[in-house]
């Protein structure tokens, strides 16, 4: 198919289109953000130092040195004595016995001056320190990032917009050696108690102009560390290399091939990462382990649910969080677990009861775990949002207990819709539409049988209009469409949703890729079948495998 402008072109895959802008087409006349399409983009280019400040009780205070880089096309605000500068979160994680846990966090270091080094790119365009120039890097030492008088709390910062009040709470206030700094308990570090454990630190920048530009999903990086010492005195040092633009939770999957990694972008809010693993304990028992990181959601999460089949035996239900400190207002009460016939669930107190309840807030990671007597399969877990708004929940792909035991018998709790090997679909066809009950999305509605097939020819008919043909097999009434847009051709989970007007076979999208970026599009048909069977196919990739992608809200 022919794509007429802006190097828009399809790939040789059904229903997938790519949109590309060459770097030469993007104006770069100066540092200022004065040309259409120019945006700042701050990342953590390196985690380059550690510092141990001292100990109070069984808690040691640390700080991590960070190198920020502006990989965008115009400068990033870095203005002291205003709220127009970045804030920097520091975190520590431990991977031990298959469990990846958040073991320490800091208050936020407030930026005050930007130097003009270059460790990420060449061609730095220097500034006077009130901005981070294009292709420039700014080093904050571990001592700098541990300056208590420049540190403020997380609760005042909206991670979606980057907004915070100025002056901020705690400004110019100092305290004991651990006050506001990255705090970690002895038993999390003691080598005698943590044989074989691996440790990681993370830096995460939040900046209003970076967020406004839509470049706020690459602002965290992590790096391995080692822990040394004994007799209650522990220190950390960097090892390995910084994993740029990778959140702390990615270290689990990077160091354990058995981990399933997913994420979801909550419309109008931010992103959550979910990593999961099932471990065979023997004797028919399995351990299910989940780590959920709130990357930058302001609404936060207040519940987490894992589906289970009827009759499953669940035990050892546990929860783990990370401590807030130094005056952050949040209630530390653990989430309440519960097991019903259909799910294992954890909840914090409702927002309406306590707005400062122990929700899963931005730049923190919580764990959920249990044992069950059924093997795993890929399914969906559900995050419940803490602050009011829409949507109220978000579904994320993860490892879950299987609903089928594959013993050749249609046991209680199994059904032909999910366990076709044990429960063959032999009928009935109550609505006489020639589709048996398990293959039929609604066996009482003869007009709707199942999800629609893939849409027809997809092409750009102008620089901003994507057009397609209706599916050859609608399999129901009330056809409508949604379009998923992603910068990654291989990942449409959590993609941006574009919603055409009812009945339209096109959508307009004026979004332009940044320099060297590609945008990929997958249109999908929907019909009047009950959700989720109303969503049609996304086609297949070049290898003939079915594509997957999240649904629009």
Short mmCIF file of C-alpha atoms in Angstrom, two decimals:
data_model
loop_
_atom_site.label_atom_id
_atom_site.label_comp_id
_atom_site.label_asym_id
_atom_site.label_seq_id
_atom_site.Cartn_x
_atom_site.Cartn_y
_atom_site.Cartn_z
CA UNK A 1 0.00 0.00 0.00
CA UNK A 2 1.18 3.54 -0.64
CA UNK A 3 1.69 6.03 2.17
CA UNK A 4 1.99 9.52 0.72
CA UNK A 5 3.62 11.75 3.34
CA UNK A 6 6.01 12.00 6.30
CA UNK A 7 7.59 8.65 5.47
CA UNK A 8 4.45 6.89 6.68
CA UNK A 9 4.65 3.34 5.51
CA UNK A 10 3.14 -0.07 6.30
CA UNK A 11 5.12 -3.09 7.38
CA UNK A 12 4.51 -6.48 5.83
CA UNK A 13 2.10 -7.46 8.61
CA UNK A 14 -1.68 -7.55 8.57
CA UNK A 15 -3.27 -4.39 9.93
CA UNK A 16 -0.04 -2.78 11.21
CA UNK A 17 1.10 0.60 9.97
CA UNK A 18 4.27 2.55 10.83
CA UNK A 19 4.65 6.34 11.00
CA UNK A 20 8.19 7.71 10.86
CA UNK A 21 9.70 11.18 10.91
CA UNK A 22 13.32 11.54 9.79
CA UNK A 23 15.55 13.59 12.12
CA UNK A 24 16.31 16.03 9.31
CA UNK A 25 12.68 17.09 9.21
CA UNK A 26 12.68 18.23 12.83
CA UNK A 27 13.73 21.86 13.29
CA UNK A 28 16.62 22.41 15.68
CA UNK A 29 17.58 26.05 15.42
CA UNK A 30 18.55 26.61 19.08
CA UNK A 31 18.13 25.36 22.60
CA UNK A 32 14.82 27.13 23.11
CA UNK A 33 11.55 25.25 22.67
CA UNK A 34 10.49 27.59 19.87
CA UNK A 35 9.80 25.26 16.93
CA UNK A 36 6.76 23.04 16.40
CA UNK A 37 7.41 19.50 17.62
CA UNK A 38 10.42 20.39 19.78
CA UNK A 39 10.28 18.86 23.26
CA UNK A 40 12.65 18.20 26.17
CA UNK A 41 13.23 14.60 27.23
CA UNK A 42 15.11 13.90 30.46
CA UNK A 43 16.51 10.46 31.29
CA UNK A 44 18.87 9.06 33.92
CA UNK A 45 22.05 8.57 31.93
CA UNK A 46 24.06 7.06 34.76
CA UNK A 47 23.95 6.14 38.44
CA UNK A 48 27.55 6.95 39.26
CA UNK A 49 28.11 7.23 43.03
CA UNK A 50 26.87 5.99 46.40
CA UNK A 51 27.24 7.50 49.85
CA UNK A 52 26.60 6.16 53.35
CA UNK A 53 25.57 8.93 55.72
CA UNK A 54 25.18 7.06 59.00
CA UNK A 55 22.76 5.05 61.06
CA UNK A 56 19.95 5.62 63.55
CA UNK A 57 18.68 2.50 65.33
CA UNK A 58 18.58 -0.31 62.75
CA UNK A 59 18.21 2.03 59.74
CA UNK A 60 21.08 3.27 57.54
CA UNK A 61 20.80 6.35 55.33
CA UNK A 62 22.25 6.35 51.79
CA UNK A 63 22.15 8.51 48.68
CA UNK A 64 22.85 7.80 45.01
CA UNK A 65 24.60 10.07 42.51
CA UNK A 66 22.71 10.59 39.24
CA UNK A 67 23.65 11.88 35.80
CA UNK A 68 20.65 13.35 33.97
CA UNK A 69 20.65 13.68 30.18
CA UNK A 70 18.40 15.71 27.90
CA UNK A 71 17.88 13.51 24.84
CA UNK A 72 15.11 15.77 23.55
CA UNK A 73 15.11 18.51 20.93
CA UNK A 74 14.91 21.59 23.17
CA UNK A 75 16.04 22.53 26.66
CA UNK A 76 14.54 21.36 29.96
CA UNK A 77 13.63 23.86 32.68
CA UNK A 78 15.98 23.77 35.68
CA UNK A 79 15.10 26.99 37.48
CA UNK A 80 15.95 27.30 41.16
CA UNK A 81 13.58 28.95 43.66
CA UNK A 82 10.53 28.05 41.53
CA UNK A 83 8.57 24.88 40.79
CA UNK A 84 10.10 24.73 37.29
CA UNK A 85 12.81 22.16 37.95
CA UNK A 86 13.02 18.36 38.17
CA UNK A 87 12.71 16.30 41.33
CA UNK A 88 14.70 13.10 41.82
CA UNK A 89 13.57 9.92 43.60
CA UNK A 90 16.08 7.32 44.84
CA UNK A 91 15.11 3.69 45.53
CA UNK A 92 16.72 0.39 46.53
CA UNK A 93 15.52 -3.14 45.70
CA UNK A 94 16.47 -6.67 46.73
CA UNK A 95 16.09 -9.90 44.73
CA UNK A 96 16.16 -12.85 47.14
CA UNK A 97 14.74 -16.36 46.84
CA UNK A 98 12.68 -15.41 43.79
CA UNK A 99 11.16 -12.36 45.46
CA UNK A 100 11.89 -8.87 44.15
CA UNK A 101 11.13 -6.30 46.86
CA UNK A 102 11.38 -2.54 47.35
CA UNK A 103 13.47 -2.15 50.52
CA UNK A 104 14.16 1.58 50.73
CA UNK A 105 13.17 4.98 49.36
CA UNK A 106 14.19 8.61 49.78
CA UNK A 107 12.48 11.95 49.73
CA UNK A 108 12.84 13.89 46.48
CA UNK A 109 15.95 15.88 45.69
CA UNK A 110 14.95 19.23 44.09
CA UNK A 111 17.11 20.37 41.17
CA UNK A 112 18.70 23.81 41.42
CA UNK A 113 21.32 24.17 38.64
CA UNK A 114 22.16 22.26 35.47
CA UNK A 115 25.69 21.87 34.15
CA UNK A 116 26.51 21.16 30.51
CA UNK A 117 28.44 17.89 30.39
CA UNK A 118 27.81 15.17 27.82
CA UNK A 119 27.75 11.46 28.65
CA UNK A 120 24.70 10.38 26.64
CA UNK A 121 25.17 12.33 23.41
CA UNK A 122 27.69 14.59 21.74
CA UNK A 123 26.90 18.11 20.59
CA UNK A 124 25.76 19.53 23.94
CA UNK A 125 24.32 23.04 23.58
CA UNK A 126 25.34 24.71 26.86
CA UNK A 127 23.12 26.95 29.00
CA UNK A 128 23.57 29.30 31.95
CA UNK A 129 22.40 26.60 34.39
CA UNK A 130 18.71 27.48 34.38
CA UNK A 131 18.05 24.80 31.77
CA UNK A 132 19.50 21.44 30.76
CA UNK A 133 20.53 21.96 27.15
CA UNK A 134 19.94 19.68 24.21
CA UNK A 135 22.35 16.71 24.26
CA UNK A 136 23.69 17.89 27.63
CA UNK A 137 24.21 15.97 30.87
CA UNK A 138 24.14 17.20 34.45
CA UNK A 139 25.92 15.30 37.25
CA UNK A 140 24.47 15.34 40.75
CA UNK A 141 26.90 13.64 43.14
CA UNK A 142 25.73 11.31 45.88
CA UNK A 143 26.56 14.06 48.37
CA UNK A 144 24.45 16.52 46.38
CA UNK A 145 21.50 14.12 46.18
CA UNK A 146 21.72 13.67 49.93
CA UNK A 147 21.49 17.38 50.76
CA UNK A 148 18.61 17.37 53.21
CA UNK A 149 17.80 21.06 52.88
CA UNK A 150 17.04 20.54 49.16
CA UNK A 151 14.82 17.48 49.67
CA UNK A 152 11.01 17.51 49.67
CA UNK A 153 8.29 14.86 50.16
CA UNK A 154 6.66 12.77 47.47
CA UNK A 155 3.11 13.54 48.58
CA UNK A 156 3.24 17.07 47.13
CA UNK A 157 4.32 16.01 43.63
CA UNK A 158 1.88 15.02 40.89
CA UNK A 159 3.92 12.55 38.79
CA UNK A 160 1.57 12.85 35.81
CA UNK A 161 1.99 16.60 35.40
CA UNK A 162 5.20 17.19 37.35
CA UNK A 163 3.50 19.92 39.37
CA UNK A 164 4.39 20.69 43.00
CA UNK A 165 3.99 23.72 45.28
CA UNK A 166 6.82 26.15 45.89
CA UNK A 167 8.15 26.53 48.47
CA UNK A 168 7.81 22.82 49.17
CA UNK A 169 7.38 21.14 52.56
CA UNK A 170 10.62 20.60 54.44
CA UNK A 171 12.61 23.06 52.34
CA UNK A 172 15.81 24.17 54.11
CA UNK A 173 15.22 21.63 56.89
CA UNK A 174 17.93 19.17 57.95
CA UNK A 175 18.08 16.46 60.57
CA UNK A 176 19.87 13.32 61.71
CA UNK A 177 21.99 11.20 59.32
CA UNK A 178 19.03 9.29 57.86
CA UNK A 179 16.47 12.13 57.69
CA UNK A 180 14.85 12.30 54.20
CA UNK A 181 17.55 10.07 52.72
CA UNK A 182 17.34 6.57 51.21
CA UNK A 183 16.57 4.53 54.32
CA UNK A 184 17.12 0.76 54.57
CA UNK A 185 16.72 -1.58 57.58
CA UNK A 186 19.63 -3.76 58.74
CA UNK A 187 17.83 -7.06 58.19
CA UNK A 188 17.39 -6.17 54.50
CA UNK A 189 21.16 -5.69 54.11
CA UNK A 190 22.84 -8.09 56.56
CA UNK A 191 24.80 -10.56 54.37
CA UNK A 192 24.33 -13.27 57.01
CA UNK A 193 20.55 -12.98 56.57
CA UNK A 194 20.55 -12.47 52.80
CA UNK A 195 22.72 -15.20 51.32
CA UNK A 196 22.59 -15.06 47.52
CA UNK A 197 20.60 -11.83 47.44
CA UNK A 198 21.13 -9.32 44.64
CA UNK A 199 20.62 -5.58 45.09
CA UNK A 200 19.76 -2.68 42.79
CA UNK A 201 19.34 1.08 43.05
CA UNK A 202 17.17 3.33 40.88
CA UNK A 203 17.04 7.02 40.05
CA UNK A 204 13.81 8.58 38.73
CA UNK A 205 13.37 12.16 37.49
CA UNK A 206 10.01 13.97 37.28
CA UNK A 207 9.83 17.28 35.40
CA UNK A 208 6.74 19.25 34.38
CA UNK A 209 7.90 20.22 30.87
CA UNK A 210 9.08 16.66 30.19
CA UNK A 211 5.67 15.34 31.30
CA UNK A 212 3.78 17.94 29.25
CA UNK A 213 5.72 16.78 26.19
CA UNK A 214 4.62 13.16 26.76
CA UNK A 215 8.21 12.03 27.38
CA UNK A 216 7.74 10.89 30.98
CA UNK A 217 7.87 7.10 30.52
CA UNK A 218 11.66 6.82 30.18
CA UNK A 219 12.78 8.84 33.22
CA UNK A 220 14.05 6.01 35.46
CA UNK A 221 17.18 3.87 35.27
CA UNK A 222 18.57 1.18 37.57
CA UNK A 223 21.99 -0.30 38.38
CA UNK A 224 23.22 -3.31 40.39
CA UNK A 225 25.01 -2.73 43.70
CA UNK A 226 26.79 -4.91 46.22
CA UNK A 227 26.36 -4.83 49.99
CA UNK A 228 29.34 -5.18 52.31
CA UNK A 229 29.96 -5.04 56.04
CA UNK A 230 28.75 -6.73 59.17
CA UNK A 231 28.03 -6.32 62.87
CA UNK A 232 25.33 -3.77 62.12
CA UNK A 233 27.45 -1.56 59.85
CA UNK A 234 26.64 -1.97 56.15
CA UNK A 235 27.66 -0.11 53.03
CA UNK A 236 26.84 -0.30 49.33
CA UNK A 237 28.87 0.16 46.15
CA UNK A 238 28.02 0.16 42.48
CA UNK A 239 28.71 -2.82 40.21
CA UNK A 240 27.75 -3.55 36.62
CA UNK A 241 26.39 -0.80 34.42
CA UNK A 242 23.39 1.53 34.51
CA UNK A 243 20.39 0.17 32.62
CA UNK A 244 19.17 3.37 31.01
CA UNK A 245 15.44 4.11 30.71
CA UNK A 246 14.58 0.91 32.61
CA UNK A 247 12.53 1.13 35.84
CA UNK A 248 13.66 -0.68 38.95
CA UNK A 249 11.18 -3.52 38.48
CA UNK A 250 12.89 -4.47 35.20
CA UNK A 251 15.85 -5.82 37.19
CA UNK A 252 13.75 -8.82 38.24
CA UNK A 253 13.05 -9.96 34.70
CA UNK A 254 16.58 -9.07 33.59
CA UNK A 255 17.97 -11.46 36.20
CA UNK A 256 15.30 -14.21 36.13
CA UNK A 257 14.13 -15.66 32.82
CA UNK A 258 11.01 -17.13 34.43
CA UNK A 259 9.40 -13.72 35.05
CA UNK A 260 6.43 -12.47 33.03
CA UNK A 261 6.59 -8.68 32.54
CA UNK A 262 3.67 -6.41 31.63
CA UNK A 263 2.48 -2.87 32.05
CA UNK A 264 -0.70 -0.86 31.75
CA UNK A 265 -1.23 2.84 31.08
CA UNK A 266 -4.28 4.15 32.92
CA UNK A 267 -6.09 6.64 30.64
CA UNK A 268 -5.62 10.21 31.82
CA UNK A 269 -3.21 9.07 34.53
CA UNK A 270 0.02 7.07 34.54
CA UNK A 271 1.71 3.70 34.17
CA UNK A 272 1.92 0.58 36.34
CA UNK A 273 4.38 -2.27 35.77
CA UNK A 274 3.45 -5.82 36.83
CA UNK A 275 5.95 -8.67 36.96
CA UNK A 276 4.90 -12.17 37.98
CA UNK A 277 6.30 -15.66 38.39
CA UNK A 278 4.96 -19.08 39.32
CA UNK A 279 7.32 -21.57 40.96
CA UNK A 280 6.67 -25.33 41.21
CA UNK A 281 6.96 -26.30 44.90
CA UNK A 282 6.35 -30.00 44.22
CA UNK A 283 3.49 -32.14 45.40
CA UNK A 284 1.04 -30.26 43.15
CA UNK A 285 1.66 -26.91 44.88
CA UNK A 286 2.75 -23.68 43.18
CA UNK A 287 3.98 -20.37 44.57
CA UNK A 288 2.63 -17.25 42.86
CA UNK A 289 4.71 -14.08 43.22
CA UNK A 290 3.74 -10.59 41.99
CA UNK A 291 5.63 -7.29 42.03
CA UNK A 292 3.68 -4.16 41.07
CA UNK A 293 5.46 -0.85 40.55
CA UNK A 294 3.54 2.39 40.29
CA UNK A 295 5.76 4.22 37.84
CA UNK A 296 3.95 7.54 37.61
CA UNK A 297 0.26 7.16 38.44
CA UNK A 298 -1.15 9.97 40.58
CA UNK A 299 -4.41 8.10 41.21
CA UNK A 300 -2.40 5.22 42.74
CA UNK A 301 -3.69 1.68 43.31
CA UNK A 302 -5.83 0.61 46.24
CA UNK A 303 -6.49 -3.05 45.44
CA UNK A 304 -4.94 -6.00 43.61
CA UNK A 305 -6.81 -9.16 42.59
CA UNK A 306 -5.75 -12.48 41.07
CA UNK A 307 -8.43 -14.81 39.62
CA UNK A 308 -8.56 -18.42 40.81
CA UNK A 309 -10.67 -21.39 39.70
CA UNK A 310 -13.43 -22.87 41.82
CA UNK A 311 -12.25 -25.38 44.37
CA UNK A 312 -8.59 -24.30 44.44
CA UNK A 313 -6.77 -24.44 47.77
CA UNK A 314 -4.96 -21.16 48.57
CA UNK A 315 -2.47 -20.69 51.45
CA UNK A 316 0.37 -18.45 52.64
CA UNK A 317 -1.22 -15.23 51.41
CA UNK A 318 1.27 -12.39 52.03
CA UNK A 319 1.91 -8.71 51.32
CA UNK A 320 5.05 -6.56 51.33
CA UNK A 321 5.48 -2.79 51.03
CA UNK A 322 8.20 -0.20 51.59
CA UNK A 323 8.40 2.24 54.50
CA UNK A 324 7.64 5.94 54.14
CA UNK A 325 9.53 8.13 56.60
CA UNK A 326 10.67 11.58 57.74
CA UNK A 327 7.15 12.95 57.98
CA UNK A 328 5.42 11.68 54.84
CA UNK A 329 1.73 11.55 55.89
CA UNK A 330 0.81 8.05 54.73
CA UNK A 331 -0.65 5.35 57.00
CA UNK A 332 1.73 2.32 57.03
CA UNK A 333 -1.01 -0.28 57.62
CA UNK A 334 -0.56 -3.37 55.43
CA UNK A 335 -3.19 -4.20 52.85
CA UNK A 336 -5.89 -6.64 53.96
CA UNK A 337 -5.85 -9.98 52.10
CA UNK A 338 -8.93 -12.01 51.28
CA UNK A 339 -9.68 -15.25 49.45
CA UNK A 340 -13.04 -15.90 47.80
CA UNK A 341 -14.21 -18.66 45.49
CA UNK A 342 -13.08 -16.68 42.44
CA UNK A 343 -10.07 -14.53 43.46
CA UNK A 344 -7.26 -13.73 45.87
CA UNK A 345 -7.47 -10.04 46.69
CA UNK A 346 -5.67 -7.37 48.71
CA UNK A 347 -7.15 -3.98 49.65
CA UNK A 348 -6.05 -0.85 51.44
CA UNK A 349 -8.53 1.50 53.12
CA UNK A 350 -10.82 3.37 50.69
CA UNK A 351 -9.85 6.89 49.66
CA UNK A 352 -13.19 8.17 50.96
CA UNK A 353 -12.32 6.84 54.43
CA UNK A 354 -8.66 7.90 54.51
CA UNK A 355 -7.02 9.82 51.63
CA UNK A 356 -3.67 9.07 53.28
CA UNK A 357 -4.16 5.30 53.35
CA UNK A 358 -1.30 3.04 52.28
CA UNK A 359 -2.05 3.12 48.54
CA UNK A 360 0.51 2.01 45.97
CA UNK A 361 1.77 5.47 45.05
CA UNK A 362 4.24 6.60 42.42
CA UNK A 363 7.86 5.43 42.54
CA UNK A 364 7.02 2.57 44.91
CA UNK A 365 6.72 -1.19 44.45
CA UNK A 366 4.51 -3.58 46.46
CA UNK A 367 4.45 -7.38 46.50
CA UNK A 368 1.58 -9.87 46.60
CA UNK A 369 2.06 -13.62 46.97
CA UNK A 370 0.33 -16.91 47.78
CA UNK A 371 0.52 -20.66 47.21
CA UNK A 372 -2.09 -22.68 45.30
CA UNK A 373 -2.62 -26.30 44.30
CA UNK A 374 -3.04 -25.62 40.57
CA UNK A 375 -0.51 -24.96 37.81
CA UNK A 376 -0.08 -21.54 36.13
CA UNK A 377 -1.31 -20.07 32.90
CA UNK A 378 -1.21 -16.60 31.35
CA UNK A 379 -4.21 -14.49 32.33
CA UNK A 380 -5.09 -11.08 33.74
CA UNK A 381 -4.81 -9.55 37.19
CA UNK A 382 -6.77 -6.47 38.20
CA UNK A 383 -5.55 -3.23 39.76
CA UNK A 384 -8.18 -1.14 41.51
CA UNK A 385 -7.54 2.61 41.42
CA UNK A 386 -7.29 4.39 44.78
CA UNK A 387 -8.33 7.96 43.91
CA UNK A 388 -11.80 8.39 42.38
CA UNK A 389 -12.07 8.66 38.61
CA UNK A 390 -12.51 6.65 35.44
CA UNK A 391 -11.58 3.91 34.83
CA UNK A 392 -11.98 2.37 38.27
CA UNK A 393 -9.86 -0.69 37.45
CA UNK A 394 -7.10 -1.74 35.07
CA UNK A 395 -6.41 -5.27 33.82
CA UNK A 396 -2.82 -6.40 33.31
CA UNK A 397 -1.39 -9.60 31.80
CA UNK A 398 0.27 -11.86 34.38
CA UNK A 399 0.77 -15.47 35.44
CA UNK A 400 -2.33 -16.77 37.26
CA UNK A 401 -3.58 -20.15 38.50
CA UNK A 402 -5.07 -22.13 35.64
CA UNK A 403 -8.79 -22.77 35.59
CA UNK A 404 -8.23 -26.18 33.98
CA UNK A 405 -6.51 -29.26 35.40
CA UNK A 406 -6.39 -31.06 32.00
CA UNK A 407 -7.42 -34.43 33.47
CA UNK A 408 -9.90 -35.23 30.71
CA UNK A 409 -12.88 -34.78 33.02
CA UNK A 410 -15.18 -31.74 33.09
CA UNK A 411 -14.75 -31.09 36.81
CA UNK A 412 -16.72 -28.56 38.91
CA UNK A 413 -15.54 -25.05 38.13
CA UNK A 414 -14.40 -25.99 34.61
CA UNK A 415 -16.35 -24.96 31.53
CA UNK A 416 -15.99 -25.54 27.81
CA UNK A 417 -15.31 -21.83 27.20
CA UNK A 418 -11.97 -22.06 29.04
CA UNK A 419 -11.32 -25.81 29.33
CA UNK A 420 -12.11 -27.18 25.90
CA UNK A 421 -9.87 -30.25 26.38
CA UNK A 422 -11.76 -31.34 29.51
CA UNK A 423 -15.18 -29.94 28.56
CA UNK A 424 -15.88 -30.29 24.83
CA UNK A 425 -18.51 -27.98 23.35
CA UNK A 426 -21.32 -30.36 22.46
CA UNK A 427 -24.10 -27.83 22.66
CA UNK A 428 -26.72 -26.65 23.07
CA UNK A 429 -27.43 -23.96 20.46
CA UNK A 430 -30.23 -22.16 22.29
CA UNK A 431 -30.56 -19.22 19.88
CA UNK A 432 -30.42 -21.40 16.73
CA UNK A 433 -27.60 -19.42 15.13
CA UNK A 434 -25.61 -22.58 14.31
CA UNK A 435 -23.04 -21.73 17.04
CA UNK A 436 -22.85 -23.95 20.13
CA UNK A 437 -22.89 -22.45 23.61
CA UNK A 438 -19.17 -22.19 24.30
CA UNK A 439 -18.29 -20.77 20.92
CA UNK A 440 -21.19 -18.31 21.11
CA UNK A 441 -20.66 -15.01 22.88
CA UNK A 442 -24.35 -14.90 23.76
CA UNK A 443 -26.35 -18.07 23.22
CA UNK A 444 -29.59 -16.18 23.78
CA UNK A 445 -28.91 -13.66 20.98
CA UNK A 446 -29.01 -15.05 17.48
CA UNK A 447 -27.55 -11.84 15.99
CA UNK A 448 -24.21 -12.07 17.81
CA UNK A 449 -21.98 -15.13 17.74
CA UNK A 450 -18.44 -14.02 18.61
CA UNK A 451 -15.66 -11.49 18.10
CA UNK A 452 -15.42 -9.87 14.67
CA UNK A 453 -12.63 -10.84 12.32
CA UNK A 454 -9.70 -8.58 11.41
CA UNK A 455 -10.36 -5.36 9.53
CA UNK A 456 -9.58 -5.07 5.83
CA UNK A 457 -6.98 -2.97 4.00
CA UNK A 458 -5.37 -0.36 6.27
CA UNK A 459 -3.75 2.76 4.82
CA UNK A 460 -3.07 6.45 5.40
CA UNK A 461 -5.16 8.46 2.93
CA UNK A 462 -3.66 11.77 4.09
CA UNK A 463 -0.87 12.91 6.39
CA UNK A 464 -3.07 12.39 9.44
CA UNK A 465 -6.00 10.13 8.43
CA UNK A 466 -5.83 6.36 8.85
CA UNK A 467 -8.48 4.37 6.97
CA UNK A 468 -9.50 0.69 6.89
CA UNK A 469 -12.20 -1.64 5.56
CA UNK A 470 -14.88 -3.38 7.62
CA UNK A 471 -14.12 -7.00 8.59
CA UNK A 472 -15.28 -9.67 6.20
CA UNK A 473 -16.71 -11.59 9.19
CA UNK A 474 -18.45 -9.18 11.59
CA UNK A 475 -19.96 -12.10 13.60
CA UNK A 476 -22.42 -9.67 15.17
CA UNK A 477 -24.18 -6.35 15.03
CA UNK A 478 -23.28 -2.83 16.14
CA UNK A 479 -19.83 -2.70 14.51
CA UNK A 480 -17.54 0.00 15.84
CA UNK A 481 -13.77 0.44 15.94
CA UNK A 482 -10.77 1.33 18.05
CA UNK A 483 -7.18 1.96 16.99
CA UNK A 484 -4.11 1.12 19.10
CA UNK A 485 -0.98 3.26 18.63
CA UNK A 486 2.40 2.22 19.97
CA UNK A 487 6.05 3.19 19.42
CA UNK A 488 6.93 -0.52 19.65
CA UNK A 489 5.76 -2.81 16.85
CA UNK A 490 6.07 -5.80 19.15
CA UNK A 491 4.15 -4.45 22.14
CA UNK A 492 0.60 -3.11 22.06
CA UNK A 493 -0.14 -3.82 25.72
CA UNK A 494 -0.92 -0.44 27.25
CA UNK A 495 -0.96 1.23 23.81
CA UNK A 496 -2.51 4.66 23.24
CA UNK A 497 -6.15 4.37 22.21
CA UNK A 498 -7.70 6.30 19.33
CA UNK A 499 -11.49 6.12 19.10
CA UNK A 500 -13.23 6.92 15.79
CA UNK A 501 -16.73 8.33 15.70
CA UNK A 502 -19.49 5.71 15.66
CA UNK A 503 -19.62 3.96 12.31
CA UNK A 504 -16.51 5.67 10.88
CA UNK A 505 -13.97 3.57 9.03
CA UNK A 506 -11.20 6.11 9.67
CA UNK A 507 -9.53 8.05 12.45
CA UNK A 508 -7.56 11.30 12.40
CA UNK A 509 -4.31 11.47 14.36
CA UNK A 510 -2.16 14.59 14.21
CA UNK A 511 0.52 13.15 16.53
CA UNK A 512 3.94 13.45 14.91
CA UNK A 513 6.78 11.11 15.89
CA UNK A 514 9.91 12.60 17.40
CA UNK A 515 13.21 12.38 15.58
CA UNK A 516 13.90 8.81 14.48
CA UNK A 517 10.75 7.49 16.16
CA UNK A 518 8.13 5.26 14.56
CA UNK A 519 4.50 5.02 15.48
CA UNK A 520 2.64 1.78 14.75
CA UNK A 521 -1.14 1.45 14.36
CA UNK A 522 -3.49 -1.52 14.77
CA UNK A 523 -7.22 -0.99 14.02
CA UNK A 524 -9.68 -3.43 15.57
CA UNK A 525 -13.41 -4.01 15.13
CA UNK A 526 -15.89 -4.46 17.99
CA UNK A 527 -19.48 -5.70 17.99
CA UNK A 528 -22.39 -6.16 20.39
CA UNK A 529 -21.08 -9.34 22.03
CA UNK A 530 -20.50 -9.03 25.79
CA UNK A 531 -17.00 -7.86 26.75
CA UNK A 532 -14.34 -9.11 26.22
CA UNK A 533 -15.74 -11.21 23.34
CA UNK A 534 -16.82 -8.00 21.58
CA UNK A 535 -13.23 -7.18 20.63
CA UNK A 536 -12.06 -8.48 17.27
CA UNK A 537 -8.76 -9.81 16.06
CA UNK A 538 -5.68 -7.59 15.70
CA UNK A 539 -4.45 -9.74 12.83
CA UNK A 540 -1.18 -11.64 12.70
CA UNK A 541 2.49 -10.68 12.59
CA UNK A 542 5.01 -11.55 9.88
CA UNK A 543 5.48 -15.02 11.41
CA UNK A 544 1.75 -15.70 11.31
CA UNK A 545 1.29 -15.46 15.07
CA UNK A 546 -1.82 -13.65 16.38
CA UNK A 547 -1.15 -10.14 17.64
CA UNK A 548 -2.14 -9.12 21.16
CA UNK A 549 -2.93 -5.72 22.60
CA UNK A 550 -4.81 -4.09 25.42
CA UNK A 551 -8.37 -2.88 24.92
CA UNK A 552 -9.46 0.73 24.98
CA UNK A 553 -11.50 1.78 28.02
#
